[in-house]
Amino acid sequence: MTANLKQNSSKGHNKCMMSRRDFLLYSGVATAVSIVPLSLFAGTDSETQVEGRIVGYPRKKIAKLSELSDHTPVHFQYPDEGKNAIAMLVKADIECGGGIGQKRDIVAYSMTCTHQGGPLAGAYKVTGDHRIVGQCPFHLSTFDLRRHGIMVSGQAFESLPQVLLELEGDDIYAVGVMGLIFGRMENLIDVEVG
């Protein structure tokens, strides 16, 4: 009977119980840089205190909803102006994973291939119900924007990093990145701890 209740519960709401904005706010990642004390090797002779840091992504206005046209990419730099920060926002005219807007069809992704850093700007294509980016000019990797940028062919073994978006009135903001941008050890570079 317990399994039956759990099954009915998920059918009842059929949606995520927390928005991306709430997740970022509740997890403490959406604000500023913080120093957090951590213990390594707790309970052993090698126990050491170190400082960890929590770094928040910048909230950057990248477009206006009223100015978007179906299948016309808007390129922007995010999360900074550093290496491989080129990203693309597109109104795909069909529901996409992680999409915002009334039809959940507005998404943004890094435009650097996750295999060997090939440039993907200008590689957005519409074929029937498919919304893809690719083929990468290096090794032909192709990514499905309807399914969170998952790799569907080629040599890449990771999905395209998805830029998390928020819609506030007519303004579209980039607020984070899901996945590691190619060529970086961490997505945010040159962050000063204050």
mmCIF file of C-alpha atoms in Angstrom:
data_model
loop_
_atom_site.group_PDB
_atom_site.id
_atom_site.type_symbol
_atom_site.label_atom_id
_atom_site.label_comp_id
_atom_site.label_asym_id
_atom_site.label_seq_id
_atom_site.Cartn_x
_atom_site.Cartn_y
_atom_site.Cartn_z
ATOM 1 C CA MET A 1 0.000 0.000 0.000
ATOM 2 C CA THR A 2 2.909 2.390 0.722
ATOM 3 C CA ALA A 3 4.287 1.917 -2.790
ATOM 4 C CA ASN A 4 0.842 2.714 -4.187
ATOM 5 C CA LEU A 5 0.707 6.003 -2.219
ATOM 6 C CA LYS A 6 4.137 7.052 -3.512
ATOM 7 C CA GLN A 7 3.121 6.237 -7.066
ATOM 8 C CA ASN A 8 -0.078 8.301 -6.791
ATOM 9 C CA SER A 9 1.804 11.214 -5.203
ATOM 10 C CA SER A 10 4.062 11.686 -8.232
ATOM 11 C CA LYS A 11 1.101 11.518 -10.593
ATOM 12 C CA GLY A 12 -0.775 14.118 -8.571
ATOM 13 C CA HIS A 13 1.560 17.015 -9.138
ATOM 14 C CA ASN A 14 3.433 16.013 -12.336
ATOM 15 C CA LYS A 15 5.960 18.810 -11.876
ATOM 16 C CA CYS A 16 9.158 19.648 -10.041
ATOM 17 C CA MET A 17 8.459 20.648 -6.443
ATOM 18 C CA MET A 18 11.142 23.388 -6.428
ATOM 19 C CA SER A 19 11.980 26.012 -9.015
ATOM 20 C CA ARG A 20 15.571 26.589 -10.147
ATOM 21 C CA ARG A 21 15.477 29.990 -8.484
ATOM 22 C CA ASP A 22 14.386 28.511 -5.147
ATOM 23 C CA PHE A 23 17.030 25.799 -5.430
ATOM 24 C CA LEU A 24 19.782 28.352 -5.973
ATOM 25 C CA LEU A 25 18.537 30.560 -3.161
ATOM 26 C CA TYR A 26 18.057 27.701 -0.676
ATOM 27 C CA SER A 27 21.391 26.106 -1.475
ATOM 28 C CA GLY A 28 23.201 29.385 -0.869
ATOM 29 C CA VAL A 29 24.864 29.376 -4.278
ATOM 30 C CA ALA A 30 23.001 32.379 -5.693
ATOM 31 C CA THR A 31 24.548 35.090 -3.567
ATOM 32 C CA ALA A 32 28.244 35.803 -3.029
ATOM 33 C CA VAL A 33 31.519 34.069 -2.316
ATOM 34 C CA SER A 34 31.624 32.514 1.165
ATOM 35 C CA ILE A 35 34.365 30.802 3.147
ATOM 36 C CA VAL A 36 33.332 27.532 4.776
ATOM 37 C CA PRO A 37 35.547 25.629 7.228
ATOM 38 C CA LEU A 38 35.931 21.956 6.346
ATOM 39 C CA SER A 39 37.611 19.050 8.112
ATOM 40 C CA LEU A 40 39.580 16.592 6.035
ATOM 41 C CA PHE A 41 40.252 13.097 7.396
ATOM 42 C CA ALA A 42 38.018 13.729 10.443
ATOM 43 C CA GLY A 43 38.721 11.461 13.418
ATOM 44 C CA THR A 44 42.223 10.468 12.301
ATOM 45 C CA ASP A 45 45.726 11.648 13.152
ATOM 46 C CA SER A 46 45.807 13.383 9.754
ATOM 47 C CA GLU A 47 42.775 15.585 10.485
ATOM 48 C CA THR A 48 43.279 18.990 8.879
ATOM 49 C CA GLN A 49 41.185 22.164 8.805
ATOM 50 C CA VAL A 50 40.901 23.798 5.398
ATOM 51 C CA GLU A 51 38.753 26.544 3.944
ATOM 52 C CA GLY A 52 36.325 25.764 1.142
ATOM 53 C CA ARG A 53 34.473 28.369 -0.870
ATOM 54 C CA ILE A 54 31.024 28.593 -2.329
ATOM 55 C CA VAL A 55 30.909 30.728 -5.448
ATOM 56 C CA GLY A 56 27.725 32.071 -6.952
ATOM 57 C CA TYR A 57 27.117 32.552 -10.645
ATOM 58 C CA PRO A 58 26.447 36.085 -11.833
ATOM 59 C CA ARG A 59 22.910 36.998 -12.836
ATOM 60 C CA LYS A 60 23.258 38.468 -16.335
ATOM 61 C CA LYS A 61 20.509 39.922 -18.539
ATOM 62 C CA ILE A 62 20.947 38.370 -21.978
ATOM 63 C CA ALA A 63 17.781 39.101 -23.972
ATOM 64 C CA LYS A 64 14.188 40.320 -24.020
ATOM 65 C CA LEU A 65 11.441 37.771 -24.590
ATOM 66 C CA SER A 66 9.528 40.133 -26.878
ATOM 67 C CA GLU A 67 12.551 40.445 -29.186
ATOM 68 C CA LEU A 68 13.102 36.698 -29.692
ATOM 69 C CA SER A 69 12.087 35.005 -32.936
ATOM 70 C CA ASP A 70 11.661 31.256 -33.375
ATOM 71 C CA HIS A 71 14.916 29.546 -34.372
ATOM 72 C CA THR A 72 16.997 32.746 -34.391
ATOM 73 C CA PRO A 73 19.956 32.193 -32.018
ATOM 74 C CA VAL A 74 21.222 34.972 -29.759
ATOM 75 C CA HIS A 75 24.902 34.573 -28.846
ATOM 76 C CA PHE A 76 26.328 35.903 -25.564
ATOM 77 C CA GLN A 77 29.234 35.392 -23.146
ATOM 78 C CA TYR A 78 28.500 33.558 -19.874
ATOM 79 C CA PRO A 79 29.442 33.111 -17.043
ATOM 80 C CA ASP A 80 32.294 35.534 -17.738
ATOM 81 C CA GLU A 81 34.332 36.906 -20.646
ATOM 82 C CA GLY A 82 36.914 34.116 -20.338
ATOM 83 C CA LYS A 83 37.909 31.208 -22.552
ATOM 84 C CA ASN A 84 35.060 29.165 -24.107
ATOM 85 C CA ALA A 85 32.362 31.376 -22.545
ATOM 86 C CA ILE A 86 30.374 31.734 -25.794
ATOM 87 C CA ALA A 87 26.785 30.554 -25.383
ATOM 88 C CA MET A 88 23.601 30.544 -27.450
ATOM 89 C CA LEU A 89 20.023 31.374 -26.450
ATOM 90 C CA VAL A 90 17.271 30.140 -28.773
ATOM 91 C CA LYS A 91 13.469 30.041 -28.873
ATOM 92 C CA ALA A 92 13.018 26.510 -30.228
ATOM 93 C CA ASP A 93 9.217 26.651 -30.765
ATOM 94 C CA ILE A 94 8.828 23.242 -29.052
ATOM 95 C CA GLU A 95 9.175 22.220 -25.399
ATOM 96 C CA CYS A 96 12.785 21.603 -24.383
ATOM 97 C CA GLY A 97 14.302 20.199 -21.193
ATOM 98 C CA GLY A 98 15.037 23.082 -18.838
ATOM 99 C CA GLY A 99 13.173 25.518 -21.088
ATOM 100 C CA ILE A 100 11.504 28.682 -19.843
ATOM 101 C CA GLY A 101 8.611 30.745 -21.159
ATOM 102 C CA GLN A 102 4.982 29.864 -21.742
ATOM 103 C CA LYS A 103 5.868 26.954 -24.058
ATOM 104 C CA ARG A 104 9.066 26.060 -22.142
ATOM 105 C CA ASP A 105 10.873 26.426 -25.455
ATOM 106 C CA ILE A 106 13.575 28.977 -24.604
ATOM 107 C CA VAL A 107 16.937 27.384 -23.778
ATOM 108 C CA ALA A 108 20.618 28.319 -23.724
ATOM 109 C CA TYR A 109 23.764 26.226 -24.090
ATOM 110 C CA SER A 110 27.537 26.556 -24.237
ATOM 111 C CA MET A 111 28.686 26.670 -27.856
ATOM 112 C CA THR A 112 31.946 24.802 -27.300
ATOM 113 C CA CYS A 113 31.943 21.060 -28.012
ATOM 114 C CA THR A 114 32.607 18.930 -24.930
ATOM 115 C CA HIS A 115 34.906 16.555 -26.842
ATOM 116 C CA GLN A 116 37.860 18.697 -27.934
ATOM 117 C CA GLY A 117 36.503 22.240 -27.808
ATOM 118 C CA GLY A 118 35.268 22.587 -31.373
ATOM 119 C CA PRO A 119 33.265 25.766 -32.128
ATOM 120 C CA LEU A 120 29.509 25.158 -32.382
ATOM 121 C CA ALA A 121 28.305 28.737 -33.002
ATOM 122 C CA GLY A 122 26.184 28.689 -36.149
ATOM 123 C CA ALA A 123 25.476 24.947 -35.888
ATOM 124 C CA TYR A 124 21.853 25.140 -34.592
ATOM 125 C CA LYS A 125 19.477 23.167 -36.836
ATOM 126 C CA VAL A 126 15.759 22.377 -36.950
ATOM 127 C CA THR A 127 14.681 19.088 -38.517
ATOM 128 C CA GLY A 128 11.021 18.266 -37.900
ATOM 129 C CA ASP A 129 10.575 17.988 -34.123
ATOM 130 C CA HIS A 130 14.340 17.796 -33.555
ATOM 131 C CA ARG A 131 16.361 20.767 -32.269
ATOM 132 C CA ILE A 132 20.060 20.029 -32.536
ATOM 133 C CA VAL A 133 23.449 21.675 -32.369
ATOM 134 C CA GLY A 134 26.076 20.091 -34.564
ATOM 135 C CA GLN A 135 27.857 18.630 -36.240
ATOM 136 C CA CYS A 136 31.037 19.785 -34.546
ATOM 137 C CA PRO A 137 33.641 20.562 -37.226
ATOM 138 C CA PHE A 138 36.294 18.538 -35.355
ATOM 139 C CA HIS A 139 34.716 15.092 -34.892
ATOM 140 C CA LEU A 140 31.028 15.456 -35.888
ATOM 141 C CA SER A 141 29.454 15.426 -32.403
ATOM 142 C CA THR A 142 25.765 16.407 -32.380
ATOM 143 C CA PHE A 143 23.683 17.458 -29.358
ATOM 144 C CA ASP A 144 19.896 17.338 -28.730
ATOM 145 C CA LEU A 145 18.577 20.592 -27.221
ATOM 146 C CA ARG A 146 15.188 19.067 -26.410
ATOM 147 C CA ARG A 147 16.872 16.657 -23.989
ATOM 148 C CA HIS A 148 19.171 18.973 -21.991
ATOM 149 C CA GLY A 149 21.912 19.022 -24.645
ATOM 150 C CA ILE A 150 22.590 15.285 -24.555
ATOM 151 C CA MET A 151 25.106 13.990 -27.094
ATOM 152 C CA VAL A 152 23.356 11.958 -29.806
ATOM 153 C CA SER A 153 26.233 11.193 -32.176
ATOM 154 C CA GLY A 154 29.956 11.723 -32.569
ATOM 155 C CA GLN A 155 32.930 11.511 -30.236
ATOM 156 C CA ALA A 156 31.738 13.675 -27.320
ATOM 157 C CA PHE A 157 30.943 11.810 -24.117
ATOM 158 C CA GLU A 158 29.314 14.648 -22.162
ATOM 159 C CA SER A 159 26.213 16.745 -22.772
ATOM 160 C CA LEU A 160 26.562 20.408 -23.726
ATOM 161 C CA PRO A 161 26.605 22.570 -20.595
ATOM 162 C CA GLN A 162 23.165 24.136 -20.250
ATOM 163 C CA VAL A 163 22.916 27.759 -19.161
ATOM 164 C CA LEU A 164 20.198 28.056 -16.516
ATOM 165 C CA LEU A 165 17.703 30.803 -17.287
ATOM 166 C CA GLU A 166 15.187 32.940 -15.417
ATOM 167 C CA LEU A 167 12.362 34.974 -16.896
ATOM 168 C CA GLU A 168 11.418 38.178 -15.078
ATOM 169 C CA GLY A 169 8.729 40.089 -16.934
ATOM 170 C CA ASP A 170 10.127 40.513 -20.452
ATOM 171 C CA ASP A 171 13.778 40.081 -19.392
ATOM 172 C CA ILE A 172 15.702 36.807 -19.716
ATOM 173 C CA TYR A 173 18.607 36.282 -17.309
ATOM 174 C CA ALA A 174 21.405 33.699 -17.255
ATOM 175 C CA VAL A 175 21.823 32.525 -13.643
ATOM 176 C CA GLY A 176 24.061 29.444 -13.742
ATOM 177 C CA VAL A 177 25.536 26.598 -15.765
ATOM 178 C CA MET A 178 24.665 22.914 -15.497
ATOM 179 C CA GLY A 179 27.788 21.013 -16.568
ATOM 180 C CA LEU A 180 31.464 21.888 -16.961
ATOM 181 C CA ILE A 181 32.464 24.241 -19.777
ATOM 182 C CA PHE A 182 35.131 22.661 -22.003
ATOM 183 C CA GLY A 183 38.733 23.621 -21.193
ATOM 184 C CA ARG A 184 38.076 24.722 -17.621
ATOM 185 C CA MET A 185 38.750 23.174 -14.243
ATOM 186 C CA GLU A 186 35.773 25.144 -12.892
ATOM 187 C CA ASN A 187 33.190 27.279 -14.648
ATOM 188 C CA LEU A 188 33.881 30.467 -12.736
ATOM 189 C CA ILE A 189 37.391 31.839 -13.184
ATOM 190 C CA ASP A 190 39.163 34.823 -11.645
ATOM 191 C CA VAL A 191 36.815 34.987 -8.634
ATOM 192 C CA GLU A 192 38.369 36.926 -5.781
ATOM 193 C CA VAL A 193 37.662 35.783 -2.245
ATOM 194 C CA GLY A 194 36.891 38.847 -0.121
#
